[in-house]
Tab-separated table of C-alpha atoms in Angstrom:
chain	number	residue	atom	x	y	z
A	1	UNK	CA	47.786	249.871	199.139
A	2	UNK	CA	51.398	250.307	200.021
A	3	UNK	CA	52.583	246.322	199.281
A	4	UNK	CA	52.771	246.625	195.986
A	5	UNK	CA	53.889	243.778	193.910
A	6	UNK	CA	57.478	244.323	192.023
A	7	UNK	CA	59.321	242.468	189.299
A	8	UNK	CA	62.845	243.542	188.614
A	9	UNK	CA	64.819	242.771	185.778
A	10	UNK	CA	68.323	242.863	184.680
A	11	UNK	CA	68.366	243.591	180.487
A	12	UNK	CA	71.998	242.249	178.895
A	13	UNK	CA	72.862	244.792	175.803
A	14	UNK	CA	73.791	243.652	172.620
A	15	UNK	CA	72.003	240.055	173.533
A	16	UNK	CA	69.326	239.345	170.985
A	17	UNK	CA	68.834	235.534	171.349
A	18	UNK	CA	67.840	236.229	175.373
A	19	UNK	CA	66.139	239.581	174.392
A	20	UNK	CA	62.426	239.522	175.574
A	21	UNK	CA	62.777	237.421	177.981
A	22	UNK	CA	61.574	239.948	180.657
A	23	UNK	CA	58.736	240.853	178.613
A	24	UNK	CA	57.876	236.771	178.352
A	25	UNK	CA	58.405	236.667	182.379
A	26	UNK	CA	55.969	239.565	182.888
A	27	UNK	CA	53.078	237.992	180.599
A	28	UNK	CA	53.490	234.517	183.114
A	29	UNK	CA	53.412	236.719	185.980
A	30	UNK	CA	50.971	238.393	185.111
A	31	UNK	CA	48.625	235.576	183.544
A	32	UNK	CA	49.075	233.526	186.582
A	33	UNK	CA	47.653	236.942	188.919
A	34	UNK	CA	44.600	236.700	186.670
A	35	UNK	CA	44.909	239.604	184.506
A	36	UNK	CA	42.919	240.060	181.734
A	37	UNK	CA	44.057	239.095	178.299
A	38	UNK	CA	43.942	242.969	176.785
A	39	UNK	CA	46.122	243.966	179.761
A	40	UNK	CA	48.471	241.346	179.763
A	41	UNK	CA	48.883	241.870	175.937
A	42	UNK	CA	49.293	245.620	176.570
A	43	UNK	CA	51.927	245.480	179.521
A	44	UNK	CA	54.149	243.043	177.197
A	45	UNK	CA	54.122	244.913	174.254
A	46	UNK	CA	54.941	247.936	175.575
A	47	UNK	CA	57.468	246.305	178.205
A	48	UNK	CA	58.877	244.067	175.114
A	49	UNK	CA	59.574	247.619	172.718
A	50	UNK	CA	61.280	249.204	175.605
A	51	UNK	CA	63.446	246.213	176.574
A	52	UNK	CA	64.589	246.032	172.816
A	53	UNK	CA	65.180	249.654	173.024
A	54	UNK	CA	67.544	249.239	175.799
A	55	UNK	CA	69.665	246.253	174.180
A	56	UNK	CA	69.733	247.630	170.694
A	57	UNK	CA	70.851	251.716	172.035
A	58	UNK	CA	71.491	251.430	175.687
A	59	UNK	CA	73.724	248.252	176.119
A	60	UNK	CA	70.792	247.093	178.591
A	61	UNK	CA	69.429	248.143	181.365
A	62	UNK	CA	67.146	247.386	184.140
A	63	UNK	CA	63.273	246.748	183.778
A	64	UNK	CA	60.946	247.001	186.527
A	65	UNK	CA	57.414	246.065	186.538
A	66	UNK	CA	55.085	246.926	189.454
A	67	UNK	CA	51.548	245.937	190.089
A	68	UNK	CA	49.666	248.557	191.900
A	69	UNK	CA	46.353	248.797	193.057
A	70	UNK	CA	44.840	251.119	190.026
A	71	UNK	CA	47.193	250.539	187.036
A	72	UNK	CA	50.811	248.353	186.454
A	73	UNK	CA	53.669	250.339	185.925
A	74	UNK	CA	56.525	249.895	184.254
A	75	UNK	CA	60.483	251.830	184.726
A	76	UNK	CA	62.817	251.629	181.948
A	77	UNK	CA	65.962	252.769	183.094
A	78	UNK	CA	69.670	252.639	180.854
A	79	UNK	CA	72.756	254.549	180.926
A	80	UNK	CA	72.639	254.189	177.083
A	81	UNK	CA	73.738	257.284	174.936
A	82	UNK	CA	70.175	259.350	175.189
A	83	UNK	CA	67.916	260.332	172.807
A	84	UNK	CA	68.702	263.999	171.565
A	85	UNK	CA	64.934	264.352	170.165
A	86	UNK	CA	62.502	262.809	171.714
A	87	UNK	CA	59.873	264.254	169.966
A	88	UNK	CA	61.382	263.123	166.370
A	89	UNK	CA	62.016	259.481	168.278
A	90	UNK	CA	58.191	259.257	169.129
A	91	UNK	CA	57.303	259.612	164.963
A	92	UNK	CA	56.407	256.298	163.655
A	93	UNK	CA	59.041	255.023	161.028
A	94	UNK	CA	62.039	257.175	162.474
A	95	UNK	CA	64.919	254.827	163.514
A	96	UNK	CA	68.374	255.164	164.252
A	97	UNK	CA	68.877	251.362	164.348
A	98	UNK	CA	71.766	249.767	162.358
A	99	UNK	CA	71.513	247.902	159.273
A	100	UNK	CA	72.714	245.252	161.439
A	101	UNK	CA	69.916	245.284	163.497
A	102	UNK	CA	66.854	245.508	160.855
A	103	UNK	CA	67.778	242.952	159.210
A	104	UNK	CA	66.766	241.063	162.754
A	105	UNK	CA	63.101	242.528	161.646
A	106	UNK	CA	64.053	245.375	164.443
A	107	UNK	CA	64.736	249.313	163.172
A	108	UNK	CA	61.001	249.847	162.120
A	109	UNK	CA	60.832	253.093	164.105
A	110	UNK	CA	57.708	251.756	165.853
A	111	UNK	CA	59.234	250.682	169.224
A	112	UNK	CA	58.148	253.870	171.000
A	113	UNK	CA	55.060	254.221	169.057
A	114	UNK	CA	54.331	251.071	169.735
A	115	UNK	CA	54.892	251.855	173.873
A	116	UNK	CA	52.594	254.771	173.657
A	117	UNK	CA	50.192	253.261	172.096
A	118	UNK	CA	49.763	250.380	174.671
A	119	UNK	CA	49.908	252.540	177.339
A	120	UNK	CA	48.080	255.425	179.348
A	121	UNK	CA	50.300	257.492	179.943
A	122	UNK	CA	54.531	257.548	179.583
A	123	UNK	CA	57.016	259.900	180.370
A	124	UNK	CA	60.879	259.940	178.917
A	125	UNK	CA	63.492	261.940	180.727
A	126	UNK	CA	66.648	261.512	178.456
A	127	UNK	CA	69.819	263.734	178.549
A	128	UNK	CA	72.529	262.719	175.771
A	129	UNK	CA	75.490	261.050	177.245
A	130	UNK	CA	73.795	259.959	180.650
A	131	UNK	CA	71.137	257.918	179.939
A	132	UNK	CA	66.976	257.399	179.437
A	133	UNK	CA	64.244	256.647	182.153
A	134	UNK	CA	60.700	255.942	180.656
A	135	UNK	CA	57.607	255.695	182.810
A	136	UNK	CA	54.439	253.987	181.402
A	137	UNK	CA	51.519	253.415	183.155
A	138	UNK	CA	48.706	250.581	181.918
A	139	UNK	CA	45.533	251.074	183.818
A	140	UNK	CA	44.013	247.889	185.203
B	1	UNK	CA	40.088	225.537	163.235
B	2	UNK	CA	42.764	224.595	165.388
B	3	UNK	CA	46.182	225.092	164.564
B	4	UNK	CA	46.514	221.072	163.799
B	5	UNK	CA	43.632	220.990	161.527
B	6	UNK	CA	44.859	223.893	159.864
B	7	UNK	CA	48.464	222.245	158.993
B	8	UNK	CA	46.592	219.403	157.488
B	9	UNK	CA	43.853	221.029	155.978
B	10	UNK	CA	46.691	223.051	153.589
B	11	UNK	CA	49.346	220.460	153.991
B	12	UNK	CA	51.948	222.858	155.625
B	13	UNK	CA	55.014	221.614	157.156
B	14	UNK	CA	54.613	221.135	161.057
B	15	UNK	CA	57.925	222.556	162.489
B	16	UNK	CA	56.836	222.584	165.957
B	17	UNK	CA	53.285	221.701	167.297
B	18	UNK	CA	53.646	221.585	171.173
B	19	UNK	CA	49.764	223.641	171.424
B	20	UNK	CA	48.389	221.592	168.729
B	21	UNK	CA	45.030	222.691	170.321
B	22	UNK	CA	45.600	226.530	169.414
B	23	UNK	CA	42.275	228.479	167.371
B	24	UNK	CA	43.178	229.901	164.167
B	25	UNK	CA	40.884	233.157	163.937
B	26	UNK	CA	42.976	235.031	161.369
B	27	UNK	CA	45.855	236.136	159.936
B	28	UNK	CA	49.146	238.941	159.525
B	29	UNK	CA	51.765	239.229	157.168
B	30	UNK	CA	54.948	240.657	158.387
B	31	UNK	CA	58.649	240.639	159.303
B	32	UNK	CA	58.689	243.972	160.828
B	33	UNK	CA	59.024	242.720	164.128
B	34	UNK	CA	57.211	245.808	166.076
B	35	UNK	CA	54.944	245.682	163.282
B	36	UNK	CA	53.498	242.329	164.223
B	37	UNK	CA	53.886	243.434	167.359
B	38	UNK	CA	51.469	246.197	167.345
B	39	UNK	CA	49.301	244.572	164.403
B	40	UNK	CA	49.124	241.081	164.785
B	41	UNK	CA	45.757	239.624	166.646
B	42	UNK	CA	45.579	237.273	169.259
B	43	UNK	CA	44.988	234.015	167.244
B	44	UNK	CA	46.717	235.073	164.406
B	45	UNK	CA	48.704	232.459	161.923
B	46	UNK	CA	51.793	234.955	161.415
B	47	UNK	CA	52.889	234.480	157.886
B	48	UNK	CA	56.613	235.682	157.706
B	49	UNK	CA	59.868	234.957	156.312
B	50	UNK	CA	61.626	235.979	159.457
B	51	UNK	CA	63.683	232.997	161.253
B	52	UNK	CA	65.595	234.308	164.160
B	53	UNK	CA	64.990	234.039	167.404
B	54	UNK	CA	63.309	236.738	168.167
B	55	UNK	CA	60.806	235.649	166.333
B	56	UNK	CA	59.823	233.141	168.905
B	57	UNK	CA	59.282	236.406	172.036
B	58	UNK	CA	57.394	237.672	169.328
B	59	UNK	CA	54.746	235.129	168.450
B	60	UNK	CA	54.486	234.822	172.534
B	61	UNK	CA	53.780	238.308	173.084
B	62	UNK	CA	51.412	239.104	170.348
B	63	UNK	CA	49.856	235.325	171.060
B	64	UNK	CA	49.690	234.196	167.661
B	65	UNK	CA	48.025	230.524	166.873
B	66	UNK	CA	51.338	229.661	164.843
B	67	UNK	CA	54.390	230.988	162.626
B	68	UNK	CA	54.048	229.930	159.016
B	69	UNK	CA	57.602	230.609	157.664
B	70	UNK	CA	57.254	231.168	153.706
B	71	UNK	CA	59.771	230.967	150.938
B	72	UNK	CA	60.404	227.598	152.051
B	73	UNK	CA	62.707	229.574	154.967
B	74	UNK	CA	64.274	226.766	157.837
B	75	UNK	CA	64.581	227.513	161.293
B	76	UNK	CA	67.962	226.854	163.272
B	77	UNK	CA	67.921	224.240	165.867
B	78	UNK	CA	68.139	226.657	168.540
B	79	UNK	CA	65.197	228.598	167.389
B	80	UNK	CA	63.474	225.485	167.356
B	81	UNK	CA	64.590	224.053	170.498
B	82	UNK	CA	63.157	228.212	171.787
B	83	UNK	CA	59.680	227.506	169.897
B	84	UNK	CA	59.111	224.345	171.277
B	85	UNK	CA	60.352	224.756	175.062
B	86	UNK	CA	57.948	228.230	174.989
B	87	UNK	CA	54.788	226.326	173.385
B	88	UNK	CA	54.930	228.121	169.812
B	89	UNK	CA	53.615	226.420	166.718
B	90	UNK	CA	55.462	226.692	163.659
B	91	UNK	CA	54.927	226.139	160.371
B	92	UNK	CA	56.330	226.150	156.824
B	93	UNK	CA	55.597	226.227	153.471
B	94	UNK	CA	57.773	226.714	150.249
B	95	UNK	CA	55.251	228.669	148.650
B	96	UNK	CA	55.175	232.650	148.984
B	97	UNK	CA	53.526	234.667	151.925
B	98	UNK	CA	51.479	236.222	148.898
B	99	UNK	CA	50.131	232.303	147.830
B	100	UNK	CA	49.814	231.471	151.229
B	101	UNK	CA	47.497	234.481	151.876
B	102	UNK	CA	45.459	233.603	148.776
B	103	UNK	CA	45.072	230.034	149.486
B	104	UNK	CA	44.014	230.553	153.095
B	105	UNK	CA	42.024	233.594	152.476
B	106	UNK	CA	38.601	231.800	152.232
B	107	UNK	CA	39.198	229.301	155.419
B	108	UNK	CA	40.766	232.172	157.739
C-alpha cells in the first residue's frame, strides 16, 4: 500500500504546559480511524515518552506518526545533545533529568523503557553532539 | 460505578466532571509520571498528589476514569481550564493517598 497515512509534528523544547500534545493528537487520530483501544493506548504511550524525551534533552524536535498497512510507525527525530550510552539509557530507573524536571513527576528513568515496552520493535541511532533518531514500530 | 457515583458515594471534591459517565474499574497510586504511564489501567481513579499540567496528557493517555488529588493538593486555573476543555475528571480529597486507598479498597 504505498498511500500511507502521515501525521507530522513540530515538538517546542523546554515547553511543558503544551508537552503531549502530539501524543493527545495521535490518540484522536487514531480513535477516530477505528483503532483498537490496546493499540491506540500503545502508540500514545510510547509516542508521549519520546516526545517528553525530546523537550526535556533535545530542545524539541519533530514527531512523525505513520499508519501503514501492517503496523504504525513512529520517527523521533532531535538535534538534542545525544545519548552517549544507549544501552545504560534503556535500564529502567537511570535518568539524567534535572531536579528541575522530576519534581514535574518526569526523571523516573522509565521513558525509554516505557517506549520499548509498548512497542515491537525500536531502533536509536544517537551520536553525541548531533542528535537522536528513534524508530518504533506498533503492529496493528 | 461511574465516576459521579463514585464522588458521592465517598464524598470527594468534584474538581472537574465534564465525563461524569466514566466506569471506575480500579485504581493506581502514583506521581511518577511514566510510572502511571506504563502502570495505570484504563479505568483507573489515579490517586496522586501531582498538580501540574502534565498531569492532565497523562490521565488522557493512560485513560484513567478520574484524578483524585490527595493531601488536600489544588489545581491552578489553567490546569483546570486543560482538564475540563480535554474531558478529564478530577477529584480531591484532603485525606492521604494511603486513606484514600483504604477507604476505597472494598468498592474499587
Amino acid at each position: 500500500m504505498s498511500d500511507k497515512l502521515v501525521f507530522r509534528f513540530d515538538v517546542q523544547g523546554d515547553d511543558f504546559t503544551s508537552a503531549g500534545q502530539a501524543s493527545v493528537q495521535v490518540k484522536k487520530n487514531l480513535r477516530q480511524l477505528g483503532f483498537d483501544t490496546d493499540t491506540i493506548k500503545r502508540v500514545s504511550i510510547a509516542m508521549y515518552e519520546g516526545e517528553i524525551n525530546m523537550v526535556i534533552h533535545a530542545g524539541g524536535g519533530i514527531a512523525e506518526v505513520s499508519v501503514c498497512e501492517e503496523y504504525i510507525e513512529i520517527v523521533l527525530e532531535d538535534k538534542g545533545p545525544g545519548i552517549a550510552d544507549i544501552d545504560k539509557a534503556m535500564q529502567a530507573g537511570y535518568s539524567t533529568a534535572p531536579d528541575s524536571i522530576r519534581s514535574l513527576g518526569f526523571g523516573a528513568g522509565m521513558g525509554l523503557p516505557n517506549m520499548k515496552k509498548n512497542s515491537d520493535s525500536m531502533e536509536i541511532t544517537s551520536e553525541v553532539g548531533v542528535g537522536t533518531r528513534i524508530v518504533m514500530r506498533v503492529n496493528i | 460505578m461511574t465516576v459521579e457515583t463514585f464522588a458521592k458515594e465517598f464524598d470527594f471534591k468534584v474538581l472537574s466532571l465534564p465525563s461524569p459517565e466514566k466506569e471506575v474499574t480500579g485504581a493506581y497510586v502514583g506521581d511518577l509520571l511514566s510510572w502511571v504511564m506504563g502502570r495505570a489501567n484504563s479505568g483507573d481513579v489515579w490517586i496522586t498528589i501531582m498538580s501540574n499540567v502534565n498531569i492532565a496528557a497523562v490521565a488522557t493517555l493512560a485513560d484513567t476514569a478520574c484524578i483524585l488529588l490527595a493531601e488536600g493538593v489544588v489545581l491552578d486555573d489553567e490546569v483546570l481550564s486543560v482538564a475540563k476543555n480535554k474531558g478529564i475528571n478530577v477529584l480531591s480529597s484532603e485525606k492521604s493517598a494511603y486513606s484514600i486507598a483504604k477507604m476505597i479498597s472494598d468498592t474499587v
